[in-house]
Coordinates of C-alpha atoms in Angstrom, one line a residue:
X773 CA -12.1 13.6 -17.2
X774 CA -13.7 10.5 -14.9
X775 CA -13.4 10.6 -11.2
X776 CA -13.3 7.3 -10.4
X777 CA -12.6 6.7 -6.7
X778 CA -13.0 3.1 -4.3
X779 CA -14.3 4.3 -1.0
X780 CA -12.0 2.4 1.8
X781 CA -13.9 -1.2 2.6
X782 CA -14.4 -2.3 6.0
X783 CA -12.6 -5.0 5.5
X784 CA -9.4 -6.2 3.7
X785 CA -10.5 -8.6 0.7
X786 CA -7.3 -8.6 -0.8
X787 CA -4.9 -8.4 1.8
X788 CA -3.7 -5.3 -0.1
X789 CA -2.6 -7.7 -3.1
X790 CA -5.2 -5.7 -5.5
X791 CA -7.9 -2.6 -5.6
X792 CA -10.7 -1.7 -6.0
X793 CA -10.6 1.0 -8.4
X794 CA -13.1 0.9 -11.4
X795 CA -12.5 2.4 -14.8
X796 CA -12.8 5.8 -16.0
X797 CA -15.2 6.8 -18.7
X798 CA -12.1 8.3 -21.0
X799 CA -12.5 7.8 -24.8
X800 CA -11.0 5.0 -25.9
X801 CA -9.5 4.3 -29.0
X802 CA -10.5 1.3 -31.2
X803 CA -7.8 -0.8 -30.4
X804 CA -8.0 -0.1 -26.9
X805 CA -11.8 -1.3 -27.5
X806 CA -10.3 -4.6 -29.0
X807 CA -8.4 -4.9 -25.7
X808 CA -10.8 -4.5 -23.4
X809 CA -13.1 -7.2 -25.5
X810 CA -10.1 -9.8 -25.1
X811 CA -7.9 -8.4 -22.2
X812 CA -5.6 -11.0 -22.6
X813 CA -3.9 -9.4 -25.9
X814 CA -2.9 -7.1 -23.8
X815 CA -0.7 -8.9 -21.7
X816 CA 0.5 -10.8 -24.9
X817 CA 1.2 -7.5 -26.4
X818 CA 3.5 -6.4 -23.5
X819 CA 5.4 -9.8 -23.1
X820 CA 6.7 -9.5 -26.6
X821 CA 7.2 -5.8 -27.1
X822 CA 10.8 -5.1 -26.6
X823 CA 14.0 -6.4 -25.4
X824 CA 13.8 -3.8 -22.3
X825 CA 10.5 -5.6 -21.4
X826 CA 11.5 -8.9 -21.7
X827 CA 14.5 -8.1 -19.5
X828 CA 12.4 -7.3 -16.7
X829 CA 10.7 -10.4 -17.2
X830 CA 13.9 -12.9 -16.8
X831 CA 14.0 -11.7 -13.1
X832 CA 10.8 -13.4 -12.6
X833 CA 10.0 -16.9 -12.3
X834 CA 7.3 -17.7 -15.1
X835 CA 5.4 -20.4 -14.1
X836 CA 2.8 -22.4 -15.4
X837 CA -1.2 -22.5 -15.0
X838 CA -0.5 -26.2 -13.9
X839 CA 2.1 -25.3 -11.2
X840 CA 0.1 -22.9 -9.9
X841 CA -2.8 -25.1 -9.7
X842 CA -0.6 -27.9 -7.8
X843 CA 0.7 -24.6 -5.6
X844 CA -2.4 -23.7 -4.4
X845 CA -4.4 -27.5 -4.7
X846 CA -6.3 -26.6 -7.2
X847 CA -7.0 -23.4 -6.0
X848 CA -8.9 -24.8 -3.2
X849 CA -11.4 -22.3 -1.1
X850 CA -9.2 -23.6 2.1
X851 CA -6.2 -21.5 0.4
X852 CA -8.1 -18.3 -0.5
X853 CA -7.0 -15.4 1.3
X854 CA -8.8 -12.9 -0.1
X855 CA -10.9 -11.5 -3.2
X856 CA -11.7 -8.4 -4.8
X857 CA -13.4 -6.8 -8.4
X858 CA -10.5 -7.9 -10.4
X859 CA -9.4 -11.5 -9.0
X860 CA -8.6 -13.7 -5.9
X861 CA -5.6 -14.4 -4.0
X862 CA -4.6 -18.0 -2.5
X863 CA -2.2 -19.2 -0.4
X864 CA 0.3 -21.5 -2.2
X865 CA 3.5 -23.5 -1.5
X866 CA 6.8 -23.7 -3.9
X867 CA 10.2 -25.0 -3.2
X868 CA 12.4 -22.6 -2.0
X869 CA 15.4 -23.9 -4.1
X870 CA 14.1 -24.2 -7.7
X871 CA 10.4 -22.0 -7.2
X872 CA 8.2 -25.1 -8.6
X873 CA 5.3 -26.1 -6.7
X874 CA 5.4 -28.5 -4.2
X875 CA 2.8 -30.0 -1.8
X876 CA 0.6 -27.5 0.4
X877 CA 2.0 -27.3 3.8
X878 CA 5.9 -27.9 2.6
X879 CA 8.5 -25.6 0.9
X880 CA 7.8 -21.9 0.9
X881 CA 4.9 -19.8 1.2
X882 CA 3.6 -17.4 -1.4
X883 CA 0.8 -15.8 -2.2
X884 CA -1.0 -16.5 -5.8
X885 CA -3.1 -13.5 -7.3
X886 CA -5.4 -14.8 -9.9
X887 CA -7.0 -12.3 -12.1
X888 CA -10.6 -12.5 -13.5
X889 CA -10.4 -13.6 -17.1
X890 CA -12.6 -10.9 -18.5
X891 CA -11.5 -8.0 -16.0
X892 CA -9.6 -5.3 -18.2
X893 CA -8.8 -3.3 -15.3
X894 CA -7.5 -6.6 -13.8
X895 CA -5.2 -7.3 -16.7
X896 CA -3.7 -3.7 -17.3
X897 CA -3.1 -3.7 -13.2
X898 CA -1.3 -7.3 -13.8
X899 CA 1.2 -5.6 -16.5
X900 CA 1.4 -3.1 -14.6
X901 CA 2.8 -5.0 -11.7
X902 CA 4.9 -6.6 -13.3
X903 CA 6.6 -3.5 -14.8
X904 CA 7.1 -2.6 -12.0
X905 CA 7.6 -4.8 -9.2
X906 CA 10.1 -7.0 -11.9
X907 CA 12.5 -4.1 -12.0
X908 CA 11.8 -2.8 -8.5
X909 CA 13.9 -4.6 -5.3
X910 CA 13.9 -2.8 -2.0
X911 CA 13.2 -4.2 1.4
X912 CA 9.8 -2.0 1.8
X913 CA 8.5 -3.1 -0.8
X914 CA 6.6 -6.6 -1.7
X915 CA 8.8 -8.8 -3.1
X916 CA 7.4 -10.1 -7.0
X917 CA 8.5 -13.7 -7.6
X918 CA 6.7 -14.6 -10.6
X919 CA 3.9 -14.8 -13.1
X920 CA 1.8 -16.5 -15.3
X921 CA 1.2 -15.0 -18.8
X922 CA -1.4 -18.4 -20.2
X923 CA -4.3 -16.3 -22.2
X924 CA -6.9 -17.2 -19.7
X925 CA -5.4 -17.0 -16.4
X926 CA -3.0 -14.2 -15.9
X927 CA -1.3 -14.0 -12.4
X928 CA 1.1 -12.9 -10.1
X929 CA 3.3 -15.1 -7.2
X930 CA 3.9 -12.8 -4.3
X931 CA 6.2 -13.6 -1.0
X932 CA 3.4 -14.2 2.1
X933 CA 3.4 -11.5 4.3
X934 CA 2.6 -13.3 7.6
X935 CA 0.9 -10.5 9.2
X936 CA -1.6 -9.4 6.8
X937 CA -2.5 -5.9 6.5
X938 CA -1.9 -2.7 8.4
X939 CA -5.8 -2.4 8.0
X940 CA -6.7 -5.2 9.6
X941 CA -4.1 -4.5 12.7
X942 CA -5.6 -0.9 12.9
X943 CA -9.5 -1.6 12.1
X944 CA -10.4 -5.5 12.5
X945 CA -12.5 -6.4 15.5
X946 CA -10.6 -8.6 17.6
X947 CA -7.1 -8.0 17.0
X948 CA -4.7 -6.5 19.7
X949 CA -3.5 -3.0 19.4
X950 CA -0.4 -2.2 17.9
X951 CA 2.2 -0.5 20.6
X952 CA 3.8 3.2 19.8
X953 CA 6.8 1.9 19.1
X954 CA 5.6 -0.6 16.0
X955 CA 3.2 1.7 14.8
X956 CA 6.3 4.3 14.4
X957 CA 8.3 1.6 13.1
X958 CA 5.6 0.8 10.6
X959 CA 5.6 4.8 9.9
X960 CA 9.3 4.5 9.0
X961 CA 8.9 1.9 6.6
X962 CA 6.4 2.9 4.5
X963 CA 8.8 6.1 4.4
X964 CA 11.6 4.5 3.2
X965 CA 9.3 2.6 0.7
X966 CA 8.3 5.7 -1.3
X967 CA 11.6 7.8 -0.6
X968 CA 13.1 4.7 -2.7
X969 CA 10.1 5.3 -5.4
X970 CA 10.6 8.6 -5.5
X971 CA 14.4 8.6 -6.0
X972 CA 15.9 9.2 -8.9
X973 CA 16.9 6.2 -10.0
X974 CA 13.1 4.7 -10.0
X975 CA 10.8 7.7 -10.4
X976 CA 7.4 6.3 -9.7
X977 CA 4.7 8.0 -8.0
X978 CA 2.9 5.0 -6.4
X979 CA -0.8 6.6 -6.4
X980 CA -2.6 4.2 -4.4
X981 CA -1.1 4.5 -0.6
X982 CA -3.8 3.3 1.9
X983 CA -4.1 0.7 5.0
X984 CA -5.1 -2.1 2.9
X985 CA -2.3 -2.0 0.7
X986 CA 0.8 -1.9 3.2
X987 CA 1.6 -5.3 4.1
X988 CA 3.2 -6.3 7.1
X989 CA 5.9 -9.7 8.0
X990 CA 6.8 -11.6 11.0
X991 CA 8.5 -9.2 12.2
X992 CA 5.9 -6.5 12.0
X993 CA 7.8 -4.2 9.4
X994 CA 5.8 -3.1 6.5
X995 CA 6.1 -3.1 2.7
X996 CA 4.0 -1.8 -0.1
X997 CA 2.2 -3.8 -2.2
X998 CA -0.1 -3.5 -5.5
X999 CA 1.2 -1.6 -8.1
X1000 CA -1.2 -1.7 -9.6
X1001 CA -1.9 1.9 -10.4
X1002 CA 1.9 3.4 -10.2
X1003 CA 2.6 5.8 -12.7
X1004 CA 6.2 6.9 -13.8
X1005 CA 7.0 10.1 -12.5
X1006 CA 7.8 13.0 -14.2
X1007 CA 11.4 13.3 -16.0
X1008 CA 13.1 16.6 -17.8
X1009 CA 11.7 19.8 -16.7
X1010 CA 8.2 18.5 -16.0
X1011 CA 6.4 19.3 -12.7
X1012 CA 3.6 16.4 -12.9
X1013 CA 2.1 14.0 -14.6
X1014 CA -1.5 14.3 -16.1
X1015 CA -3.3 11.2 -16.1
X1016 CA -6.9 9.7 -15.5
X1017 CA -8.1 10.3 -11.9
X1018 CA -8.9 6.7 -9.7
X1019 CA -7.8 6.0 -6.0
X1020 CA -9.5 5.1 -2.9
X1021 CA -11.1 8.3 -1.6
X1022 CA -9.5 10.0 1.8
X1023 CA -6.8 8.9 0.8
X1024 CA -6.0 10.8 -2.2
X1025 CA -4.1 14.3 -3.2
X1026 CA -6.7 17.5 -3.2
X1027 CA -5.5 18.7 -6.0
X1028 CA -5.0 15.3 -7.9
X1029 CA -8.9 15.0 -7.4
X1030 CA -9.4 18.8 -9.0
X1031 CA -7.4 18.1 -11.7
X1032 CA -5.7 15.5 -12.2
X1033 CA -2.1 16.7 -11.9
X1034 CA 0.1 13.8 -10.0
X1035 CA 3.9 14.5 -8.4
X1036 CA 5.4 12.9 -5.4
X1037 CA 3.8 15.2 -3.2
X1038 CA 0.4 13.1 -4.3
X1039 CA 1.9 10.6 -2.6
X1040 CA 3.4 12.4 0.4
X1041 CA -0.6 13.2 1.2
X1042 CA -1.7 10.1 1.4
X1043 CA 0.9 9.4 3.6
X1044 CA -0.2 12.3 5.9
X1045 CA -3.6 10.3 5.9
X1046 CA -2.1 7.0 6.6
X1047 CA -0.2 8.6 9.3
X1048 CA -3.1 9.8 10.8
X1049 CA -4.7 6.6 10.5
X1050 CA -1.9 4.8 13.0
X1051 CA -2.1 7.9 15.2
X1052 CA -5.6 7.6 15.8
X1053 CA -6.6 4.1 14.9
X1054 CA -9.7 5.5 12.8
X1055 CA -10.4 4.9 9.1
X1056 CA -9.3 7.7 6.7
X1057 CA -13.2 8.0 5.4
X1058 CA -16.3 6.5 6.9
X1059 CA -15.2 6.2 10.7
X1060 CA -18.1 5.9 13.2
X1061 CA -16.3 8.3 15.7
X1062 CA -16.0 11.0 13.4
X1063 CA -18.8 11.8 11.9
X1064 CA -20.6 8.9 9.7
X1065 CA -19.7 7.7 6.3
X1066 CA -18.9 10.8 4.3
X1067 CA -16.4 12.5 6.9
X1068 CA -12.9 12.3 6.4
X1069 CA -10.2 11.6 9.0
X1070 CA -8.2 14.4 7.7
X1071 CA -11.3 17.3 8.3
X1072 CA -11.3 16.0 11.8
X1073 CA -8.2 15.8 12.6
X1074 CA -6.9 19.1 11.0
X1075 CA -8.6 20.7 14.4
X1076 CA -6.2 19.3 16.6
X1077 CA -3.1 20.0 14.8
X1078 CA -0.6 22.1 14.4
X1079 CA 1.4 24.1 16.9
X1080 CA -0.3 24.5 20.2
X1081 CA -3.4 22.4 19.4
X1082 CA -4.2 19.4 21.3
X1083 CA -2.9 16.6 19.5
X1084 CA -3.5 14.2 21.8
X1085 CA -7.6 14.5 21.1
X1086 CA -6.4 12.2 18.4
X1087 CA -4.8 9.5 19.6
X1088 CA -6.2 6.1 19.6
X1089 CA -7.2 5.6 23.1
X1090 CA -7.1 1.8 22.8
X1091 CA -2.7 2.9 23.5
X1092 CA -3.7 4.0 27.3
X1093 CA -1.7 6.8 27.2
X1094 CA 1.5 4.1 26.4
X1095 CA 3.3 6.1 23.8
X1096 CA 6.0 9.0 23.9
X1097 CA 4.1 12.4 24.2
X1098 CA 7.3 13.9 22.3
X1099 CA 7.3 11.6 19.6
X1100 CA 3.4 11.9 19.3
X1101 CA 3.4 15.0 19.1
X1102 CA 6.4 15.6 16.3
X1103 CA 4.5 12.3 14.4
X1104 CA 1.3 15.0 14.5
X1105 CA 2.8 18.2 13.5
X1106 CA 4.7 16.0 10.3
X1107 CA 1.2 14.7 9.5
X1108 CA 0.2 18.6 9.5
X1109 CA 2.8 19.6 7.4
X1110 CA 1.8 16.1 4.4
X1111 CA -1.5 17.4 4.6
X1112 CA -0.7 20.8 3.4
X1113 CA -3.2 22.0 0.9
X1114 CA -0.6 23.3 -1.5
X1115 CA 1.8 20.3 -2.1
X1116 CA 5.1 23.0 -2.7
X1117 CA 4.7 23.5 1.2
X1118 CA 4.5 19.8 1.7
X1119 CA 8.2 17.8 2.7
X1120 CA 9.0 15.3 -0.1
X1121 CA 9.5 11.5 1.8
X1122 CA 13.6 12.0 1.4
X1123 CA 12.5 14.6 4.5
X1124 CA 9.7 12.6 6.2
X1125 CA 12.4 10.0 6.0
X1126 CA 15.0 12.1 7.7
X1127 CA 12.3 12.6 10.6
X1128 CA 11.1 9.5 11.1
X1129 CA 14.6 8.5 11.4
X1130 CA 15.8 11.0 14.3
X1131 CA 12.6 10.0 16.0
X1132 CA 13.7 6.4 16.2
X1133 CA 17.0 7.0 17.2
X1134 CA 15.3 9.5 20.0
X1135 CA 13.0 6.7 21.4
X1136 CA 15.9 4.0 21.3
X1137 CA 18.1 6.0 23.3
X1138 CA 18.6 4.3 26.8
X1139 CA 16.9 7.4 28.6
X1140 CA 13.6 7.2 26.2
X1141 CA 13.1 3.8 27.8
X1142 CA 13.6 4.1 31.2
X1143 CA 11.1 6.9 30.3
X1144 CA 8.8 4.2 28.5
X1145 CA 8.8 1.9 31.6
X1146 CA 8.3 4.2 34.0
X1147 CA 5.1 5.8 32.5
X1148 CA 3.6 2.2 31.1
X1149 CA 4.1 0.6 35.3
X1150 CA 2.2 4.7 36.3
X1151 CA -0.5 3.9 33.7
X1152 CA -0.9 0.7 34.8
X1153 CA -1.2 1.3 38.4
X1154 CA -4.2 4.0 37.8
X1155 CA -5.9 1.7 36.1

């Protein structure tokens, strides 16, 4: 079985609208070989395979290669916001009524993913997708508006998140920390995003859960984007799913990596990471502060949690001590408990959920803020 693993970038090419995971060397049969040779039959495949598929695909606006070009003005470098191995994503303008282009600058703004012609990976992530994301509706996650299905230029019309990426709030050079209080809130949604996938009703292990693919709005609440590499989760008396290893590494399940084995406690890890990640404010792998380009955030951090350890070691300092010491410290000890080696002792997200929740509610509570203002006008003053 290929390991195939993206190690996190230092930036956000995509805006979390694709990855950066690269084909495994499985065998492949000879029509897969005729797919990968003209990736674009596979797409044609899908849209004409069954009434069930097609029904997802009424949902979704389909639009044209020419009102895609108008959306974007002709695809202009001034609209790109991003790029990765498998395609680039533009900014792009529709009405809001009737979803056909209109000029840049007027109407709504959406985000146009256009995928390499000659990328298979590309294409199977952009059917994928649209799988997905065409039967999926939940306020976490990214809203799918449409596609193009043309041969030659497969893509995907997203809703703009406004905000970007949580990795560019926790990692980019210039941009002002995020307060406790949205970096919990941005906990909570992500939660609520893959307590939704994991339900009963949708079943999907997500698989790809890291900083570059949690997108955030106006508001600063988060939603998951790029299905990319979802998988349906396991149904009957089945315990996992077995399937090809990729992922983005420190971000991934130990025991996915060993053997390939995926459940929704896969998931619940990388959450554990990417909790970590707006705890401390370092990357999941690679982070100067930690040790270089091979450490992990999760071996450094594991030292300072747990009951009676000194969580506060790692907390991003760029907070100045402005953040609940309770709440930090029950966020740590529920990042312990995701990172569990053995995922039977880890909480599934309906629990992380739950948490999260009651941790909210804790820090809304009219005493938790007089708290708050108190100890932000005592930090200020020292310093």
């Amino acid at each position: 079985m290929g390991i195939c693993f993206a190690t996190p970038a230092k930036s956000d090419p995509l805006k979390g609208f694709g990855t950066k995971v690269v084909p495994g060397n499985a065998k492949q049969s000879p029509n897969t070989k005729n797919q990968q040779t003209n990736p674009a039959a596979m797409g044609d495949a899908f849209l004409a395979a069954s009434p069930g598929d097609l029904s997802v695909l009424r949902s979704l606006k389909s639009f044209t290669f020419t009102e895609l070009k108008n959306a974007t003005k002709n695809f202009s470098p001034d609209n790109l916001i991003g790029e990765g191995g498998f395609g680039f994503v533009f900014k792009g303008w529709v009405n809001e009524s009737t979803l056909s282009s209109t000029r840049p600058g007027s109407g709504t703004v959406v985000a146009v993913k256009k995928v390499k012609s000659q990328s298979f990976q590309g294409h199977r992530e952009w059917l994928t997708e649209v799988r997905y994301l065409g039967q999926l509706r939940h306020e976490n996650l990214v809203k799918l508006i449409g596609y193009c299905s043309e041969p030659k230029n497969r893509m995907l019309v997203y809703e703009f998140m406004a905000k970007g990426s949580l990795e560019n709030h926790l990692f980019k050079k210039g941009i002002h920390p995020m307060t406790w209080p949205i970096r919990m809130q941005i906990a909570t949604d992500i939660a609520r995003g893959l307590s939704f996938l994991h339900s009963l009703n949708a079943n999907v292990i997500y698989r790809d859960l890291k900083a570059s693919n949690i997108l955030i709005d106006s508001k600063f609440h988060a939603k998951l984007s790029d299905f990319g590499l979802a998988r349906k989760g396991p149904i009957g008396d089945g315990t996992h799913v077995s399937t090809r290893v990729v992922g983005t590494m420190g971000y991934a399940a130990p025991e996915y990596v060993a053997s390939g084995h995926l459940t929704p406690k896969s998931d619940v890890y990388s959450f554990g990471v990417v909790l970590l990640e707006l705890l401390s404010g370092r990357r999941a792998m690679g982070d100067e502060t930690i040790g270089g380009p091979t450490a992990t955030l999760v071996e450094w951090a594991l030292q300072f949690l747990g009951e009676g350890k000194q969580f506060s070691r790692i907390m991003d300092t760029r907070l100045r001590g402005e953040y609940s010491k309770r709440g930090a410290q029950a966020a740590s000890l529920l990042a312990f408990r995701c990172l569990h080696m053995d995922p039977k002792n880890r909480p599934t997200m309906v629990e992380v959920l739950a948490q999260l929740e009651m941790q909210q509610a804790v820090q809304s509570s009219p005493q938790a803020k007089l708290e708050h203002r108190i100890r932000t006008l005592s930090t200020h003053r020292s310093h």
